Amino acid sequence: MTDVLGWRKIFAVLGPSTNTIVQPDMEALRPAGVTNAYRDIYVENAQALSDASFMAGTAKIGDGLSDALRTAMTCNPDYLVLGISAISFAGGKAGCDRMVGEIEAMTGLRISVGSRALVAALQAYGGIRKVAFVSPYYPAANADVRGFLSDYGFETVRDIPLRRSSWTDIAQTPEDLLRRTLRDLYSDDVDAICQVGTNMSMMRLAAEAESWLGKPVIAINAATYWHALRVNGIKDRLEGYGRLFTDF
């Protein structure tokens, strides 16, 4: 028997309980025959964040992942999608490989995570070595992103941590701030611009910015869902979300 709505694939999408962006973002990208079973990772809404409290908060989210995975597995999904990017960059390539290995051993399923998906997206565009990125993070978490990208041979020319004040404040990041930040990141010596932080809505802006910046602009939620689809052999093209969904 086949799920009547998820006749191609059932994705279990996991994100922090404070995250209000991942679920609608990934629903917007979902093709017919694929369903997204969204499952919360419980976390308190951390306030007045700093380098130390941001890193401690992301560690708590990682601690809650196992419980969310157990809940997700009850719907008998075909594939897993992780809707939090910070923990996937921690510890570089080795740290991500370890986390993914533990998840796959626990569930018997494969998973798309933001850090690996971002690398796959950069590789799909081709010819990219120097990047810049924006995050809602604090500097310590941006250092994790730089380290992860370096492990795959990408040089970070510049990065901007927006230092949002709480988990839910990330979802309230104004678009005009993101537009200014993209222009601040732009330079001739940058091959691509990326956005990390899954609770910061930037898929549509990133797609638009590719036209006025003339460079690849990759939003983490778009990259993660694109990766999940392509790994599962789903090649549907989608307009309005950048070259990832139209060209690759």
mmCIF file of C-alpha atoms in Angstrom:
data_model
loop_
_atom_site.group_PDB
_atom_site.id
_atom_site.type_symbol
_atom_site.label_atom_id
_atom_site.label_comp_id
_atom_site.label_asym_id
_atom_site.label_seq_id
_atom_site.Cartn_x
_atom_site.Cartn_y
_atom_site.Cartn_z
ATOM 1 C CA MET A 1 0.000 0.000 0.000
ATOM 2 C CA THR A 2 1.145 3.537 -0.793
ATOM 3 C CA ASP A 3 0.417 6.714 1.170
ATOM 4 C CA VAL A 4 -2.308 8.487 -0.821
ATOM 5 C CA LEU A 5 -0.598 11.890 -0.602
ATOM 6 C CA GLY A 6 3.021 10.809 -0.176
ATOM 7 C CA TRP A 7 3.022 8.348 -3.033
ATOM 8 C CA ARG A 8 6.533 9.418 -4.049
ATOM 9 C CA LYS A 9 8.121 10.014 -0.643
ATOM 10 C CA ILE A 10 7.258 10.843 2.955
ATOM 11 C CA PHE A 11 9.824 13.208 4.449
ATOM 12 C CA ALA A 12 10.046 13.623 8.211
ATOM 13 C CA VAL A 13 11.203 17.219 8.681
ATOM 14 C CA LEU A 14 12.669 18.018 12.095
ATOM 15 C CA GLY A 15 13.098 21.539 13.466
ATOM 16 C CA PRO A 16 13.241 23.373 16.797
ATOM 17 C CA SER A 17 9.882 24.056 18.394
ATOM 18 C CA THR A 18 10.646 27.797 18.253
ATOM 19 C CA ASN A 19 11.150 27.669 14.474
ATOM 20 C CA THR A 20 8.285 29.163 12.459
ATOM 21 C CA ILE A 21 10.045 29.355 9.075
ATOM 22 C CA VAL A 22 11.151 25.829 8.124
ATOM 23 C CA GLN A 23 7.686 24.302 7.873
ATOM 24 C CA PRO A 24 6.163 26.923 5.502
ATOM 25 C CA ASP A 25 9.408 27.203 3.526
ATOM 26 C CA MET A 26 9.582 23.496 2.844
ATOM 27 C CA GLU A 27 5.879 23.268 2.112
ATOM 28 C CA ALA A 28 6.400 25.912 -0.574
ATOM 29 C CA LEU A 29 9.054 23.699 -2.182
ATOM 30 C CA ARG A 30 7.136 20.423 -1.891
ATOM 31 C CA PRO A 31 6.170 18.802 -5.192
ATOM 32 C CA ALA A 32 3.066 16.669 -5.697
ATOM 33 C CA GLY A 33 3.418 13.190 -4.266
ATOM 34 C CA VAL A 34 5.796 14.229 -1.481
ATOM 35 C CA THR A 35 4.583 14.955 2.051
ATOM 36 C CA ASN A 36 6.412 16.721 4.869
ATOM 37 C CA ALA A 37 5.690 15.323 8.301
ATOM 38 C CA TYR A 38 6.996 18.146 10.512
ATOM 39 C CA ARG A 39 8.206 17.141 13.983
ATOM 40 C CA ASP A 40 9.338 19.539 16.724
ATOM 41 C CA ILE A 41 12.586 19.387 18.644
ATOM 42 C CA TYR A 42 11.567 20.872 22.000
ATOM 43 C CA VAL A 43 13.565 23.937 23.034
ATOM 44 C CA GLU A 44 12.867 26.952 25.230
ATOM 45 C CA ASN A 45 12.910 30.361 23.522
ATOM 46 C CA ALA A 46 16.346 31.559 24.602
ATOM 47 C CA GLN A 47 16.469 35.333 25.203
ATOM 48 C CA ALA A 48 19.241 37.943 25.196
ATOM 49 C CA LEU A 49 21.593 35.676 23.318
ATOM 50 C CA SER A 50 25.368 35.976 23.421
ATOM 51 C CA ASP A 51 28.203 33.870 22.041
ATOM 52 C CA ALA A 52 28.067 31.577 25.073
ATOM 53 C CA SER A 53 24.281 31.311 25.364
ATOM 54 C CA PHE A 54 23.828 30.816 21.622
ATOM 55 C CA MET A 55 26.230 27.891 21.592
ATOM 56 C CA ALA A 56 24.679 26.439 24.763
ATOM 57 C CA GLY A 57 21.216 26.765 23.234
ATOM 58 C CA THR A 58 22.172 24.971 20.047
ATOM 59 C CA ALA A 59 23.682 22.188 22.151
ATOM 60 C CA LYS A 60 20.313 21.800 23.915
ATOM 61 C CA ILE A 61 18.592 21.499 20.558
ATOM 62 C CA GLY A 62 21.036 18.752 19.642
ATOM 63 C CA ASP A 63 20.253 17.011 22.924
ATOM 64 C CA GLY A 64 16.542 16.993 22.063
ATOM 65 C CA LEU A 65 17.025 15.558 18.604
ATOM 66 C CA SER A 66 16.808 11.900 19.653
ATOM 67 C CA ASP A 67 13.344 12.337 21.169
ATOM 68 C CA ALA A 68 12.117 14.115 18.039
ATOM 69 C CA LEU A 69 13.520 11.337 15.860
ATOM 70 C CA ARG A 70 11.656 8.705 17.877
ATOM 71 C CA THR A 71 8.437 10.658 17.348
ATOM 72 C CA ALA A 72 9.157 11.103 13.646
ATOM 73 C CA MET A 73 9.719 7.404 13.067
ATOM 74 C CA THR A 74 6.175 6.567 14.170
ATOM 75 C CA CYS A 75 4.806 7.880 10.834
ATOM 76 C CA ASN A 76 7.044 5.457 8.914
ATOM 77 C CA PRO A 77 8.854 8.085 6.823
ATOM 78 C CA ASP A 78 11.045 7.305 3.832
ATOM 79 C CA TYR A 79 13.640 9.987 4.475
ATOM 80 C CA LEU A 80 14.704 12.555 7.094
ATOM 81 C CA VAL A 81 15.302 16.288 6.675
ATOM 82 C CA LEU A 82 16.966 18.294 9.443
ATOM 83 C CA GLY A 83 15.564 21.811 9.716
ATOM 84 C CA ILE A 84 18.268 23.245 11.954
ATOM 85 C CA SER A 85 21.592 24.152 10.418
ATOM 86 C CA ALA A 86 23.775 25.277 13.346
ATOM 87 C CA ILE A 87 24.327 21.813 14.824
ATOM 88 C CA SER A 88 25.237 20.414 11.414
ATOM 89 C CA PHE A 89 28.227 22.773 11.114
ATOM 90 C CA ALA A 90 29.589 22.106 14.621
ATOM 91 C CA GLY A 91 32.875 20.223 14.655
ATOM 92 C CA GLY A 92 33.457 20.634 10.940
ATOM 93 C CA LYS A 93 33.128 17.787 8.491
ATOM 94 C CA ALA A 94 34.088 15.195 11.110
ATOM 95 C CA GLY A 95 31.475 16.479 13.562
ATOM 96 C CA CYS A 96 28.743 16.446 10.934
ATOM 97 C CA ASP A 97 29.728 12.978 9.723
ATOM 98 C CA ARG A 98 29.518 11.714 13.292
ATOM 99 C CA MET A 99 26.076 13.269 13.877
ATOM 100 C CA VAL A 100 24.688 11.963 10.593
ATOM 101 C CA GLY A 101 26.121 8.507 11.290
ATOM 102 C CA GLU A 102 24.425 8.392 14.693
ATOM 103 C CA ILE A 103 21.068 9.488 13.229
ATOM 104 C CA GLU A 104 21.223 6.975 10.394
ATOM 105 C CA ALA A 105 22.233 4.174 12.779
ATOM 106 C CA MET A 106 19.341 5.035 15.111
ATOM 107 C CA THR A 107 16.674 5.273 12.404
ATOM 108 C CA GLY A 108 17.915 3.186 9.498
ATOM 109 C CA LEU A 109 17.128 6.160 7.230
ATOM 110 C CA ARG A 110 19.252 8.656 5.356
ATOM 111 C CA ILE A 111 19.070 12.367 6.183
ATOM 112 C CA SER A 112 19.696 15.724 4.514
ATOM 113 C CA VAL A 113 21.320 18.334 6.757
ATOM 114 C CA GLY A 114 21.957 21.978 5.976
ATOM 115 C CA SER A 115 25.751 21.945 6.032
ATOM 116 C CA ARG A 116 26.148 19.060 3.592
ATOM 117 C CA ALA A 117 23.316 20.375 1.430
ATOM 118 C CA LEU A 118 24.999 23.771 1.189
ATOM 119 C CA VAL A 119 28.229 22.129 0.011
ATOM 120 C CA ALA A 120 26.282 20.055 -2.545
ATOM 121 C CA ALA A 121 24.584 23.213 -3.820
ATOM 122 C CA LEU A 122 27.887 25.060 -4.187
ATOM 123 C CA GLN A 123 29.310 22.080 -6.035
ATOM 124 C CA ALA A 124 26.267 21.940 -8.317
ATOM 125 C CA TYR A 125 26.815 25.519 -9.452
ATOM 126 C CA GLY A 126 30.443 24.677 -10.148
ATOM 127 C CA GLY A 127 33.550 26.877 -10.161
ATOM 128 C CA ILE A 128 32.941 28.211 -6.651
ATOM 129 C CA ARG A 129 35.860 28.494 -4.246
ATOM 130 C CA LYS A 130 35.403 31.799 -2.421
ATOM 131 C CA VAL A 131 32.190 32.475 -0.534
ATOM 132 C CA ALA A 132 30.572 34.954 1.817
ATOM 133 C CA PHE A 133 27.677 34.246 4.142
ATOM 134 C CA VAL A 134 25.141 35.819 6.465
ATOM 135 C CA SER A 135 23.678 34.206 9.568
ATOM 136 C CA PRO A 136 21.436 35.142 12.491
ATOM 137 C CA TYR A 137 24.129 33.573 14.678
ATOM 138 C CA TYR A 138 26.830 34.933 16.980
ATOM 139 C CA PRO A 139 30.528 34.933 15.993
ATOM 140 C CA ALA A 140 31.335 31.578 17.621
ATOM 141 C CA ALA A 141 28.726 29.825 15.490
ATOM 142 C CA ASN A 142 29.914 31.631 12.358
ATOM 143 C CA ALA A 143 33.365 30.213 13.092
ATOM 144 C CA ASP A 144 31.827 26.722 12.919
ATOM 145 C CA VAL A 145 30.419 27.508 9.480
ATOM 146 C CA ARG A 146 33.766 28.820 8.241
ATOM 147 C CA GLY A 147 35.521 25.724 9.551
ATOM 148 C CA PHE A 148 33.052 23.366 7.906
ATOM 149 C CA LEU A 149 33.315 25.111 4.535
ATOM 150 C CA SER A 150 37.097 25.082 4.798
ATOM 151 C CA ASP A 151 37.029 21.309 5.290
ATOM 152 C CA TYR A 152 35.444 21.087 1.826
ATOM 153 C CA GLY A 153 37.920 23.468 0.218
ATOM 154 C CA PHE A 154 35.858 26.684 0.295
ATOM 155 C CA GLU A 155 37.421 29.937 1.486
ATOM 156 C CA THR A 156 35.181 32.344 3.404
ATOM 157 C CA VAL A 157 36.081 35.844 2.264
ATOM 158 C CA ARG A 158 33.707 37.531 4.703
ATOM 159 C CA ASP A 159 30.770 36.667 6.939
ATOM 160 C CA ILE A 160 28.244 38.645 8.934
ATOM 161 C CA PRO A 161 26.611 37.343 12.132
ATOM 162 C CA LEU A 162 23.416 39.321 12.720
ATOM 163 C CA ARG A 163 23.346 38.447 16.446
ATOM 164 C CA ARG A 164 19.561 38.117 16.743
ATOM 165 C CA SER A 165 18.346 38.466 20.308
ATOM 166 C CA SER A 166 16.267 35.275 20.702
ATOM 167 C CA TRP A 167 15.313 32.127 18.793
ATOM 168 C CA THR A 168 11.988 33.636 17.701
ATOM 169 C CA ASP A 169 13.618 36.997 16.904
ATOM 170 C CA ILE A 170 15.465 35.210 14.094
ATOM 171 C CA ALA A 171 12.153 34.767 12.259
ATOM 172 C CA GLN A 172 11.505 38.509 12.602
ATOM 173 C CA THR A 173 14.669 39.566 10.745
ATOM 174 C CA PRO A 174 13.562 42.420 8.429
ATOM 175 C CA GLU A 175 14.021 41.911 4.713
ATOM 176 C CA ASP A 176 15.572 45.363 4.287
ATOM 177 C CA LEU A 177 18.314 44.357 6.736
ATOM 178 C CA LEU A 178 18.975 41.219 4.705
ATOM 179 C CA ARG A 179 19.089 43.222 1.470
ATOM 180 C CA ARG A 180 21.687 45.594 2.940
ATOM 181 C CA THR A 181 23.661 42.663 4.274
ATOM 182 C CA LEU A 182 23.748 40.951 0.879
ATOM 183 C CA ARG A 183 25.179 44.128 -0.634
ATOM 184 C CA ASP A 184 27.760 44.331 2.159
ATOM 185 C CA LEU A 185 28.810 40.734 1.439
ATOM 186 C CA TYR A 186 29.084 41.289 -2.308
ATOM 187 C CA SER A 187 32.459 41.865 -3.939
ATOM 188 C CA ASP A 188 34.240 40.808 -7.092
ATOM 189 C CA ASP A 189 36.381 38.320 -5.156
ATOM 190 C CA VAL A 190 33.345 36.356 -3.920
ATOM 191 C CA ASP A 191 32.021 33.537 -6.126
ATOM 192 C CA ALA A 192 28.778 32.925 -4.182
ATOM 193 C CA ILE A 193 26.835 34.250 -1.218
ATOM 194 C CA CYS A 194 25.104 31.927 1.251
ATOM 195 C CA GLN A 195 22.610 32.278 4.076
ATOM 196 C CA VAL A 196 22.541 29.922 7.042
ATOM 197 C CA GLY A 197 20.112 29.745 9.956
ATOM 198 C CA THR A 198 16.883 27.924 9.152
ATOM 199 C CA ASN A 199 14.548 30.252 11.076
ATOM 200 C CA MET A 200 15.593 33.233 8.956
ATOM 201 C CA SER A 201 13.325 33.530 5.925
ATOM 202 C CA MET A 202 15.415 34.184 2.830
ATOM 203 C CA MET A 203 14.539 31.704 0.063
ATOM 204 C CA ARG A 204 12.655 34.171 -2.115
ATOM 205 C CA LEU A 205 15.044 37.043 -1.492
ATOM 206 C CA ALA A 206 18.023 34.829 -2.336
ATOM 207 C CA ALA A 207 16.428 33.854 -5.637
ATOM 208 C CA GLU A 208 15.712 37.494 -6.452
ATOM 209 C CA ALA A 209 19.218 38.587 -5.426
ATOM 210 C CA GLU A 210 20.820 36.217 -7.917
ATOM 211 C CA SER A 211 19.569 38.538 -10.669
ATOM 212 C CA TRP A 212 20.764 41.847 -9.203
ATOM 213 C CA LEU A 213 24.029 40.565 -7.752
ATOM 214 C CA GLY A 214 24.877 38.381 -10.719
ATOM 215 C CA LYS A 215 26.190 35.586 -8.495
ATOM 216 C CA PRO A 216 24.758 32.434 -6.923
ATOM 217 C CA VAL A 217 22.865 33.255 -3.718
ATOM 218 C CA ILE A 218 21.926 30.154 -1.742
ATOM 219 C CA ALA A 219 19.444 30.040 1.132
ATOM 220 C CA ILE A 220 19.870 27.159 3.558
ATOM 221 C CA ASN A 221 16.247 25.961 3.550
ATOM 222 C CA ALA A 222 16.156 25.872 -0.237
ATOM 223 C CA ALA A 223 19.465 23.996 -0.377
ATOM 224 C CA THR A 224 18.390 21.465 2.243
ATOM 225 C CA TYR A 225 15.081 20.611 0.595
ATOM 226 C CA TRP A 226 16.639 20.604 -2.887
ATOM 227 C CA HIS A 227 19.213 18.127 -1.603
ATOM 228 C CA ALA A 228 16.535 15.877 -0.096
ATOM 229 C CA LEU A 229 14.596 15.817 -3.356
ATOM 230 C CA ARG A 230 17.582 15.183 -5.598
ATOM 231 C CA VAL A 231 19.057 12.462 -3.374
ATOM 232 C CA ASN A 232 15.698 10.712 -3.649
ATOM 233 C CA GLY A 233 15.673 10.948 -7.443
ATOM 234 C CA ILE A 234 13.004 13.676 -7.584
ATOM 235 C CA LYS A 235 14.061 16.078 -10.351
ATOM 236 C CA ASP A 236 11.050 18.425 -10.492
ATOM 237 C CA ARG A 237 11.886 22.005 -11.503
ATOM 238 C CA LEU A 238 10.386 24.951 -9.634
ATOM 239 C CA GLU A 239 10.392 28.642 -10.535
ATOM 240 C CA GLY A 240 10.890 31.432 -8.020
ATOM 241 C CA TYR A 241 13.439 29.795 -5.739
ATOM 242 C CA GLY A 242 16.685 30.297 -7.599
ATOM 243 C CA ARG A 243 18.818 28.398 -10.055
ATOM 244 C CA LEU A 244 19.074 25.381 -7.748
ATOM 245 C CA PHE A 245 15.469 24.496 -8.563
ATOM 246 C CA THR A 246 15.529 25.443 -12.238
ATOM 247 C CA ASP A 247 18.989 24.346 -13.393
ATOM 248 C CA PHE A 248 20.198 21.514 -11.164
#
